[in-house]
Amino acid sequence: MGSVSERTATEKRPKVAIVLTGGGARGAYQVGVLRGMGKLFPNTRFRIVTGVSAGAINAAWLASSPDRLGPSTGALVRHWEGLEVDRIFGADVGSLGANFFRWMVHLASGASRLGPRVRGFLDTAPLRDLLMELIGTPGDADGRLHGVERNLEADLLEAFALTTVNYGTGQTVSWVESREPVGWTLPNRVSREVGLTVDHVLASSALPLLFPAVQLWSAGESGWYGDGGIRLAAPLSPALHLGADRVIAVSTRYDRSAAESGSSAISGYPPPAQIVGNLMNAIFLDVLDQDARRLERLNGLLRKLQPEARNGLRCVDLVLVRPSEDLGALSAQLEPTLPAAFRFFTRSFGTRETKSPDFLSLLMFQPDYISQLMDIGERDALAREDELRRLLDGSDAEVEASALESAASG
């Protein structure tokens, strides 16, 4: 046991959260941001870690690692540098062809019970194997994240949450593992306290239709779960429910200028890739900006009130880091490097008919694309050094003692 002064300091230390959202292969950008912060603040630890979709994979790594930010992100970068499409899903002719054939027979049979059973368009068995290598425990078939458990016991971590959607109920479910009991129940957002596993990570990152849903159990009941970004209207809310005082959120959405927004990425009728890209952005990427604006507005209102008049709310400082370059446009430049069979699959959706195929960027787990995304992420983190330092040091942060339910419960 530490001294009274040590325990008091621990109790009073601000709870800094890292929030990592979706974006498929764009998760490499998050890794670049983490690499940049690891160079600037190598001894940092995030007390609260939350992730959803592709961000769930990076969040699980951070929550499982016993190391501080510098060495932890260094190891994560090395794993991402070795990624290729076939380590995430079956991208060979046999795998893609077999899946395509099963879907055609399934549709032609009118979804008859006699037809083949289909789930996702892509086989993500390679991704599960990869996650077992990264964050699982050798010999543990259940895929328990023992690193998270050890970090909680050692007080290196306060809480870790992954978010999914229950396809059966439509509810957004955040799976939480924490030092202290914590939970929330809202009409469309609930939490479940569990011992987190690789399957929770796989479910959170299961892109709808493309990746198959994952069966998860809670309180003796099972359900089929997919990408938590689908109905997550408030991406910051899990971190806030878990008690974060300060939040660093990493978006993978490029904020287009007024001129860029007024310029069409296509000529003629929109191909499926353009339509799906817009849908994916609306579902997975745009909501973080909206949530951040709500938090900042609430902070502005609270700062005008005396602490006793804040009705149990407190200001939560936020730094939102986003790409300084269009990651979709970059994927179009590097599309010729994709494996031939997978390139044929993506081109059939019209990825060559748009200047910024955001749909392609979600699936482009190619070394050249990943490397460039990490470089952009690192540069963006280094460019925000002053803001990040103020938040981590707390020099300009207003941190109250009362609890914040959620700045964005809407």
Tab-separated table of C-alpha atoms in Angstrom:
chain	number	residue	atom	x	y	z
A	1	MET	CA	0.000	0.000	0.000
A	2	GLY	CA	1.222	3.520	-0.799
A	3	SER	CA	1.314	6.400	1.637
A	4	VAL	CA	-1.735	8.542	2.372
A	5	SER	CA	-0.287	11.366	0.267
A	6	GLU	CA	0.338	8.982	-2.644
A	7	ARG	CA	-3.218	7.635	-2.478
A	8	THR	CA	-4.644	11.139	-2.285
A	9	ALA	CA	-2.646	12.195	-5.337
A	10	THR	CA	-3.888	9.137	-7.187
A	11	GLU	CA	-7.492	9.849	-6.280
A	12	LYS	CA	-7.200	13.480	-7.418
A	13	ARG	CA	-5.384	12.854	-10.683
A	14	PRO	CA	-7.475	13.768	-13.721
A	15	LYS	CA	-8.967	10.950	-15.710
A	16	VAL	CA	-7.738	11.331	-19.265
A	17	ALA	CA	-9.589	9.269	-21.866
A	18	ILE	CA	-8.651	8.329	-25.414
A	19	VAL	CA	-11.604	7.802	-27.778
A	20	LEU	CA	-10.903	5.915	-31.020
A	21	THR	CA	-13.675	5.733	-33.598
A	22	GLY	CA	-14.277	3.874	-36.853
A	23	GLY	CA	-12.928	3.913	-40.365
A	24	GLY	CA	-11.758	0.419	-41.334
A	25	ALA	CA	-8.260	0.615	-42.783
A	26	ARG	CA	-8.263	4.283	-41.804
A	27	GLY	CA	-7.497	3.002	-38.318
A	28	ALA	CA	-3.876	3.299	-39.466
A	29	TYR	CA	-4.321	7.069	-39.201
A	30	GLN	CA	-5.163	6.634	-35.504
A	31	VAL	CA	-1.977	4.635	-35.075
A	32	GLY	CA	-0.014	7.492	-36.622
A	33	VAL	CA	-1.609	9.964	-34.214
A	34	LEU	CA	-0.713	7.675	-31.316
A	35	ARG	CA	2.840	7.393	-32.634
A	36	GLY	CA	3.112	11.172	-32.719
A	37	MET	CA	1.747	11.508	-29.184
A	38	GLY	CA	4.072	8.717	-28.067
A	39	LYS	CA	7.036	10.783	-29.267
A	40	LEU	CA	5.741	13.927	-27.581
A	41	PHE	CA	4.502	12.333	-24.356
A	42	PRO	CA	6.178	8.912	-24.063
A	43	ASN	CA	5.305	8.440	-20.376
A	44	THR	CA	1.574	9.097	-20.754
A	45	ARG	CA	-1.033	6.554	-19.706
A	46	PHE	CA	-4.709	6.871	-20.557
A	47	ARG	CA	-6.846	6.024	-17.543
A	48	ILE	CA	-9.913	5.409	-19.719
A	49	VAL	CA	-9.836	3.827	-23.172
A	50	THR	CA	-12.849	3.460	-25.462
A	51	GLY	CA	-13.100	2.211	-29.001
A	52	VAL	CA	-15.615	1.412	-31.693
A	53	SER	CA	-15.333	-0.195	-35.110
A	54	ALA	CA	-11.706	-0.122	-36.346
A	55	GLY	CA	-10.868	1.987	-33.308
A	56	ALA	CA	-11.798	-0.995	-31.131
A	57	ILE	CA	-8.690	-2.842	-32.330
A	58	ASN	CA	-6.327	0.007	-31.478
A	59	ALA	CA	-8.152	0.669	-28.204
A	60	ALA	CA	-7.850	-2.988	-27.209
A	61	TRP	CA	-4.106	-2.839	-27.811
A	62	LEU	CA	-3.700	0.276	-25.653
A	63	ALA	CA	-5.863	-1.136	-22.861
A	64	SER	CA	-3.992	-4.462	-22.908
A	65	SER	CA	-0.444	-3.119	-23.024
A	66	PRO	CA	1.390	-2.683	-19.686
A	67	ASP	CA	3.707	-0.134	-21.299
A	68	ARG	CA	3.414	3.625	-21.365
A	69	LEU	CA	2.363	5.376	-24.560
A	70	GLY	CA	5.794	5.606	-26.212
A	71	PRO	CA	6.814	1.938	-26.244
A	72	SER	CA	3.225	0.717	-26.524
A	73	THR	CA	2.535	2.623	-29.732
A	74	GLY	CA	5.912	1.665	-31.130
A	75	ALA	CA	4.907	-1.990	-30.980
A	76	LEU	CA	1.452	-1.232	-32.418
A	77	VAL	CA	3.019	0.575	-35.377
A	78	ARG	CA	5.169	-2.442	-36.174
A	79	HIS	CA	2.086	-4.678	-36.309
A	80	TRP	CA	0.211	-2.299	-38.613
A	81	GLU	CA	3.212	-1.968	-40.914
A	82	GLY	CA	2.989	-5.676	-41.659
A	83	LEU	CA	-0.721	-5.697	-42.487
A	84	GLU	CA	-2.073	-6.731	-45.858
A	85	VAL	CA	-5.606	-7.330	-47.076
A	86	ASP	CA	-5.406	-11.116	-46.712
A	87	ARG	CA	-4.578	-10.761	-43.005
A	88	ILE	CA	-7.958	-9.066	-42.471
A	89	PHE	CA	-10.259	-11.068	-44.760
A	90	GLY	CA	-10.077	-13.638	-47.514
A	91	ALA	CA	-9.052	-11.634	-50.597
A	92	ASP	CA	-8.034	-14.458	-52.919
A	93	VAL	CA	-10.073	-15.587	-55.924
A	94	GLY	CA	-11.261	-18.742	-54.164
A	95	SER	CA	-12.570	-16.987	-51.042
A	96	LEU	CA	-14.194	-14.054	-52.846
A	97	GLY	CA	-15.627	-16.296	-55.550
A	98	ALA	CA	-17.094	-18.779	-53.072
A	99	ASN	CA	-18.743	-16.002	-51.054
A	100	PHE	CA	-20.130	-14.362	-54.195
A	101	PHE	CA	-21.530	-17.689	-55.420
A	102	ARG	CA	-23.221	-18.408	-52.063
A	103	TRP	CA	-24.864	-14.976	-52.073
A	104	MET	CA	-26.135	-15.400	-55.650
A	105	VAL	CA	-27.619	-18.815	-54.866
A	106	HIS	CA	-29.118	-17.467	-51.647
A	107	LEU	CA	-30.805	-14.581	-53.472
A	108	ALA	CA	-31.911	-16.719	-56.401
A	109	SER	CA	-33.521	-19.229	-54.015
A	110	GLY	CA	-35.588	-16.507	-52.351
A	111	ALA	CA	-33.683	-17.123	-49.116
A	112	SER	CA	-35.031	-20.662	-49.036
A	113	ARG	CA	-33.968	-22.854	-46.138
A	114	LEU	CA	-32.554	-25.210	-48.739
A	115	GLY	CA	-30.206	-22.535	-50.030
A	116	PRO	CA	-26.757	-21.827	-48.593
A	117	ARG	CA	-26.509	-19.854	-45.359
A	118	VAL	CA	-24.776	-16.497	-45.859
A	119	ARG	CA	-23.493	-13.886	-43.458
A	120	GLY	CA	-20.943	-11.289	-44.551
A	121	PHE	CA	-19.656	-10.691	-48.074
A	122	LEU	CA	-16.128	-11.214	-46.750
A	123	ASP	CA	-14.601	-13.955	-44.615
A	124	THR	CA	-13.022	-12.392	-41.511
A	125	ALA	CA	-11.499	-15.569	-40.070
A	126	PRO	CA	-8.017	-14.116	-40.801
A	127	LEU	CA	-8.879	-11.042	-38.710
A	128	ARG	CA	-9.839	-13.155	-35.710
A	129	ASP	CA	-6.552	-15.052	-36.003
A	130	LEU	CA	-4.692	-11.742	-36.175
A	131	LEU	CA	-6.481	-10.393	-33.098
A	132	MET	CA	-5.602	-13.549	-31.185
A	133	GLU	CA	-1.946	-12.872	-32.004
A	134	LEU	CA	-2.145	-9.192	-31.073
A	135	ILE	CA	-4.245	-9.091	-27.918
A	136	GLY	CA	-5.254	-12.656	-27.079
A	137	THR	CA	-3.434	-15.139	-24.901
A	138	PRO	CA	-1.687	-18.167	-26.449
A	139	GLY	CA	-3.605	-21.335	-25.688
A	140	ASP	CA	-6.732	-19.463	-24.531
A	141	ALA	CA	-9.438	-20.478	-26.993
A	142	ASP	CA	-11.899	-17.995	-25.449
A	143	GLY	CA	-9.684	-15.087	-26.436
A	144	ARG	CA	-9.880	-13.377	-23.044
A	145	LEU	CA	-8.094	-10.017	-22.924
A	146	HIS	CA	-5.963	-10.850	-19.904
A	147	GLY	CA	-3.796	-7.787	-20.483
A	148	VAL	CA	-6.791	-5.569	-19.711
A	149	GLU	CA	-7.483	-7.566	-16.568
A	150	ARG	CA	-3.869	-7.229	-15.372
A	151	ASN	CA	-3.764	-3.487	-16.063
A	152	LEU	CA	-6.959	-2.930	-14.084
A	153	GLU	CA	-5.585	-4.901	-11.151
A	154	ALA	CA	-2.299	-2.956	-11.264
A	155	ASP	CA	-4.165	0.390	-11.409
A	156	LEU	CA	-2.595	1.183	-14.778
A	157	LEU	CA	-6.082	1.456	-16.251
A	158	GLU	CA	-9.406	2.539	-14.820
A	159	ALA	CA	-11.874	1.422	-17.483
A	160	PHE	CA	-12.029	0.018	-21.007
A	161	ALA	CA	-15.130	-0.025	-23.199
A	162	LEU	CA	-15.946	-1.380	-26.652
A	163	THR	CA	-19.183	-0.498	-28.425
A	164	THR	CA	-21.308	-2.740	-30.649
A	165	VAL	CA	-24.841	-2.775	-32.017
A	166	ASN	CA	-27.246	-5.618	-31.258
A	167	TYR	CA	-28.786	-6.428	-34.632
A	168	GLY	CA	-31.748	-8.120	-32.949
A	169	THR	CA	-32.801	-5.208	-30.728
A	170	GLY	CA	-31.166	-2.271	-32.491
A	171	GLN	CA	-29.611	-1.159	-29.207
A	172	THR	CA	-26.114	0.236	-28.969
A	173	VAL	CA	-24.293	-1.865	-26.369
A	174	SER	CA	-21.030	-0.793	-24.748
A	175	TRP	CA	-19.134	-3.702	-23.182
A	176	VAL	CA	-17.231	-2.438	-20.158
A	177	GLU	CA	-14.448	-3.798	-17.992
A	178	SER	CA	-13.490	-1.478	-15.136
A	179	ARG	CA	-12.010	-1.241	-11.659
A	180	GLU	CA	-15.284	-0.021	-10.141
A	181	PRO	CA	-18.860	-0.995	-11.023
A	182	VAL	CA	-20.251	1.378	-13.629
A	183	GLY	CA	-23.195	1.235	-15.964
A	184	TRP	CA	-25.869	3.138	-17.829
A	185	THR	CA	-29.253	2.267	-19.290
A	186	LEU	CA	-30.869	4.578	-21.813
A	187	PRO	CA	-33.575	3.704	-24.373
A	188	ASN	CA	-31.110	3.067	-27.198
A	189	ARG	CA	-27.776	2.866	-25.355
A	190	VAL	CA	-26.862	0.447	-22.598
A	191	SER	CA	-23.711	-0.917	-21.008
A	192	ARG	CA	-22.771	-4.454	-20.027
A	193	GLU	CA	-19.988	-5.306	-17.569
A	194	VAL	CA	-18.068	-8.336	-18.800
A	195	GLY	CA	-14.632	-9.829	-19.104
A	196	LEU	CA	-13.750	-8.612	-22.587
A	197	THR	CA	-12.565	-11.001	-25.289
A	198	VAL	CA	-11.272	-10.988	-28.846
A	199	ASP	CA	-14.835	-11.644	-30.031
A	200	HIS	CA	-16.004	-8.351	-28.504
A	201	VAL	CA	-13.305	-6.573	-30.531
A	202	LEU	CA	-14.268	-8.531	-33.653
A	203	ALA	CA	-17.951	-7.660	-33.193
A	204	SER	CA	-17.252	-3.961	-32.689
A	205	SER	CA	-15.245	-3.848	-35.926
A	206	ALA	CA	-17.673	-5.939	-38.039
A	207	LEU	CA	-18.560	-3.571	-40.895
A	208	PRO	CA	-22.258	-4.095	-41.769
A	209	LEU	CA	-22.952	-6.604	-44.549
A	210	LEU	CA	-19.268	-6.775	-45.507
A	211	PHE	CA	-18.139	-8.508	-42.287
A	212	PRO	CA	-20.254	-11.176	-40.574
A	213	ALA	CA	-21.910	-10.412	-37.236
A	214	VAL	CA	-20.495	-12.019	-34.085
A	215	GLN	CA	-22.462	-13.897	-31.435
A	216	LEU	CA	-21.877	-12.546	-27.934
A	217	TRP	CA	-23.290	-13.592	-24.566
A	218	SER	CA	-24.529	-11.463	-21.693
A	219	ALA	CA	-26.313	-12.643	-18.532
A	220	GLY	CA	-26.853	-16.075	-20.045
A	221	GLU	CA	-28.444	-14.735	-23.236
A	222	SER	CA	-26.868	-14.450	-26.664
A	223	GLY	CA	-27.288	-12.023	-29.523
A	224	TRP	CA	-25.699	-11.156	-32.838
A	225	TYR	CA	-23.606	-8.005	-32.779
A	226	GLY	CA	-21.911	-5.833	-35.362
A	227	ASP	CA	-20.091	-2.565	-35.847
A	228	GLY	CA	-20.892	-0.284	-32.937
A	229	GLY	CA	-20.713	2.850	-35.081
A	230	ILE	CA	-24.010	2.030	-36.803
A	231	ARG	CA	-26.279	3.681	-34.220
A	232	LEU	CA	-23.785	5.379	-31.918
A	233	ALA	CA	-25.095	8.950	-32.003
A	234	ALA	CA	-22.764	10.022	-29.171
A	235	PRO	CA	-19.269	8.521	-29.629
A	236	LEU	CA	-17.895	10.439	-26.632
A	237	SER	CA	-20.578	9.175	-24.260
A	238	PRO	CA	-18.886	5.921	-23.101
A	239	ALA	CA	-15.796	7.868	-21.970
A	240	LEU	CA	-17.975	10.445	-20.212
A	241	HIS	CA	-20.090	7.802	-18.493
A	242	LEU	CA	-16.849	6.219	-17.283
A	243	GLY	CA	-15.845	9.484	-15.595
A	244	ALA	CA	-13.391	11.120	-18.002
A	245	ASP	CA	-12.292	14.641	-17.064
A	246	ARG	CA	-10.395	15.223	-20.304
A	247	VAL	CA	-10.745	13.530	-23.659
A	248	ILE	CA	-8.563	13.090	-26.712
A	249	ALA	CA	-10.681	11.865	-29.629
A	250	VAL	CA	-9.230	10.756	-32.950
A	251	SER	CA	-11.432	11.030	-36.020
A	252	THR	CA	-10.613	9.495	-39.403
A	253	ARG	CA	-12.853	11.957	-41.261
A	254	TYR	CA	-11.212	14.618	-43.419
A	255	ASP	CA	-12.902	17.994	-42.951
A	256	ARG	CA	-13.381	19.274	-46.492
A	257	SER	CA	-13.057	22.985	-47.207
A	258	ALA	CA	-15.961	25.005	-48.606
A	259	ALA	CA	-14.415	24.821	-52.074
A	260	GLU	CA	-13.902	21.059	-51.837
A	261	SER	CA	-17.416	20.512	-50.521
A	262	GLY	CA	-18.848	22.324	-53.534
A	263	SER	CA	-16.849	20.257	-56.024
A	264	SER	CA	-18.340	16.962	-57.192
A	265	ALA	CA	-16.202	13.840	-56.876
A	266	ILE	CA	-18.030	12.188	-59.782
A	267	SER	CA	-19.243	12.973	-63.288
A	268	GLY	CA	-22.489	11.382	-64.313
A	269	TYR	CA	-24.624	8.979	-62.322
A	270	PRO	CA	-23.166	8.090	-58.870
A	271	PRO	CA	-21.643	4.605	-58.729
A	272	PRO	CA	-22.416	2.301	-55.770
A	273	ALA	CA	-19.009	3.096	-54.247
A	274	GLN	CA	-19.906	6.804	-54.037
A	275	ILE	CA	-23.321	6.123	-52.496
A	276	VAL	CA	-21.957	3.596	-49.998
A	277	GLY	CA	-19.094	5.955	-49.149
A	278	ASN	CA	-21.559	8.724	-48.290
A	279	LEU	CA	-23.584	6.308	-46.166
A	280	MET	CA	-20.487	5.071	-44.348
A	281	ASN	CA	-19.361	8.627	-43.617
A	282	ALA	CA	-22.789	9.556	-42.274
A	283	ILE	CA	-22.999	6.466	-40.078
A	284	PHE	CA	-19.445	6.146	-38.801
A	285	LEU	CA	-17.559	9.426	-39.169
A	286	ASP	CA	-19.796	12.495	-39.113
A	287	VAL	CA	-21.341	11.843	-35.696
A	288	LEU	CA	-18.105	12.476	-33.769
A	289	ASP	CA	-18.042	16.070	-35.019
A	290	GLN	CA	-21.655	16.563	-33.955
A	291	ASP	CA	-20.964	15.088	-30.526
A	292	ALA	CA	-17.883	17.264	-30.084
A	293	ARG	CA	-19.912	20.380	-30.884
A	294	ARG	CA	-22.519	19.414	-28.297
A	295	LEU	CA	-19.825	18.940	-25.674
A	296	GLU	CA	-18.219	22.302	-26.435
A	297	ARG	CA	-21.587	24.062	-26.270
A	298	LEU	CA	-22.327	22.447	-22.927
A	299	ASN	CA	-18.888	23.439	-21.656
A	300	GLY	CA	-19.597	27.026	-22.699
A	301	LEU	CA	-22.873	27.059	-20.778
A	302	LEU	CA	-21.393	25.444	-17.670
A	303	ARG	CA	-18.523	27.921	-17.497
A	304	LYS	CA	-21.062	30.720	-17.114
A	305	LEU	CA	-22.522	29.061	-14.020
A	306	GLN	CA	-21.218	28.755	-10.506
A	307	PRO	CA	-20.236	25.163	-9.616
A	308	GLU	CA	-23.169	24.802	-7.221
A	309	ALA	CA	-25.585	25.756	-10.018
A	310	ARG	CA	-24.376	23.152	-12.510
A	311	ASN	CA	-26.806	20.434	-11.480
A	312	GLY	CA	-24.106	17.782	-11.088
A	313	LEU	CA	-22.383	18.492	-14.412
A	314	ARG	CA	-18.779	19.487	-15.029
A	315	CYS	CA	-16.727	20.797	-17.915
A	316	VAL	CA	-14.782	18.170	-19.850
A	317	ASP	CA	-11.917	19.411	-22.007
A	318	LEU	CA	-11.642	17.909	-25.469
A	319	VAL	CA	-9.009	17.798	-28.196
A	320	LEU	CA	-10.280	16.347	-31.464
A	321	VAL	CA	-7.567	15.290	-33.911
A	322	ARG	CA	-8.547	14.711	-37.534
A	323	PRO	CA	-6.795	14.082	-40.880
A	324	SER	CA	-5.279	17.081	-42.636
A	325	GLU	CA	-5.495	15.229	-45.962
A	326	ASP	CA	-8.303	13.461	-47.819
A	327	LEU	CA	-7.777	9.773	-47.004
A	328	GLY	CA	-10.341	8.690	-49.591
A	329	ALA	CA	-8.560	10.506	-52.415
A	330	LEU	CA	-5.295	8.939	-51.301
A	331	SER	CA	-6.805	5.445	-51.519
A	332	ALA	CA	-7.764	6.126	-55.159
A	333	GLN	CA	-4.133	6.860	-56.011
A	334	LEU	CA	-2.952	3.576	-54.473
A	335	GLU	CA	-5.812	1.346	-55.658
A	336	PRO	CA	-3.701	-0.341	-58.398
A	337	THR	CA	-1.568	-1.977	-55.672
A	338	LEU	CA	-4.480	-4.081	-54.363
A	339	PRO	CA	-4.524	-7.851	-54.993
A	340	ALA	CA	-6.030	-8.531	-58.438
A	341	ALA	CA	-9.103	-10.427	-57.220
A	342	PHE	CA	-9.956	-7.858	-54.577
A	343	ARG	CA	-9.278	-4.988	-57.000
A	344	PHE	CA	-11.799	-6.545	-59.403
A	345	PHE	CA	-14.305	-6.739	-56.519
A	346	THR	CA	-13.899	-3.061	-55.556
A	347	ARG	CA	-13.912	-1.811	-59.144
A	348	SER	CA	-17.232	-3.558	-59.701
A	349	PHE	CA	-18.636	-1.049	-57.182
A	350	GLY	CA	-17.321	1.851	-59.251
A	351	THR	CA	-14.333	2.902	-57.170
A	352	ARG	CA	-12.611	4.209	-60.321
A	353	GLU	CA	-15.592	6.455	-61.091
A	354	THR	CA	-15.057	8.750	-58.109
A	355	LYS	CA	-12.140	10.979	-57.115
A	356	SER	CA	-12.528	10.127	-53.428
A	357	PRO	CA	-13.683	6.521	-52.952
A	358	ASP	CA	-14.257	6.538	-49.187
A	359	PHE	CA	-15.715	3.036	-49.495
A	360	LEU	CA	-12.374	1.776	-50.824
A	361	SER	CA	-10.431	3.543	-48.089
A	362	LEU	CA	-12.260	1.473	-45.445
A	363	LEU	CA	-10.970	-1.785	-46.917
A	364	MET	CA	-7.528	-0.820	-48.205
A	365	PHE	CA	-5.296	-2.720	-45.824
A	366	GLN	CA	-2.249	-2.263	-48.033
A	367	PRO	CA	1.263	-1.520	-46.685
A	368	ASP	CA	1.767	1.581	-48.865
A	369	TYR	CA	-1.606	3.069	-47.886
A	370	ILE	CA	-1.185	2.188	-44.210
A	371	SER	CA	2.308	3.700	-44.123
A	372	GLN	CA	1.122	6.989	-45.605
A	373	LEU	CA	-1.852	7.170	-43.231
A	374	MET	CA	0.419	6.669	-40.236
A	375	ASP	CA	2.746	9.405	-41.478
A	376	ILE	CA	-0.183	11.821	-41.883
A	377	GLY	CA	-1.473	10.932	-38.422
A	378	GLU	CA	1.906	11.526	-36.816
A	379	ARG	CA	2.282	14.911	-38.515
A	380	ASP	CA	-1.191	15.946	-37.389
A	381	ALA	CA	-0.437	14.985	-33.779
A	382	LEU	CA	2.853	16.882	-33.798
A	383	ALA	CA	1.083	19.927	-35.228
A	384	ARG	CA	-1.345	19.866	-32.273
A	385	GLU	CA	1.400	19.598	-29.646
A	386	ASP	CA	0.425	22.731	-27.723
A	387	GLU	CA	-3.249	21.752	-27.406
A	388	LEU	CA	-2.422	18.189	-26.456
A	389	ARG	CA	0.153	19.319	-23.906
A	390	ARG	CA	-2.302	21.712	-22.267
A	391	LEU	CA	-4.894	18.957	-21.988
A	392	LEU	CA	-2.491	16.331	-20.662
A	393	ASP	CA	-0.781	18.748	-18.289
A	394	GLY	CA	-4.073	20.268	-17.235
A	395	SER	CA	-2.683	23.810	-17.218
A	396	ASP	CA	-5.802	25.300	-18.822
A	397	ALA	CA	-8.282	22.564	-17.905
A	398	GLU	CA	-11.243	23.171	-15.639
A	399	VAL	CA	-11.815	19.982	-13.693
A	400	GLU	CA	-14.675	19.841	-11.213
A	401	ALA	CA	-15.375	17.135	-8.633
A	402	SER	CA	-18.989	16.383	-9.589
A	403	ALA	CA	-20.050	13.649	-11.996
A	404	LEU	CA	-21.021	14.156	-15.627
A	405	GLU	CA	-23.717	11.764	-16.821
A	406	SER	CA	-23.102	12.484	-20.512
A	407	ALA	CA	-22.585	15.650	-22.465
A	408	ALA	CA	-24.174	14.102	-25.501
A	409	SER	CA	-26.943	11.815	-24.317
A	410	GLY	CA	-29.302	13.654	-26.623
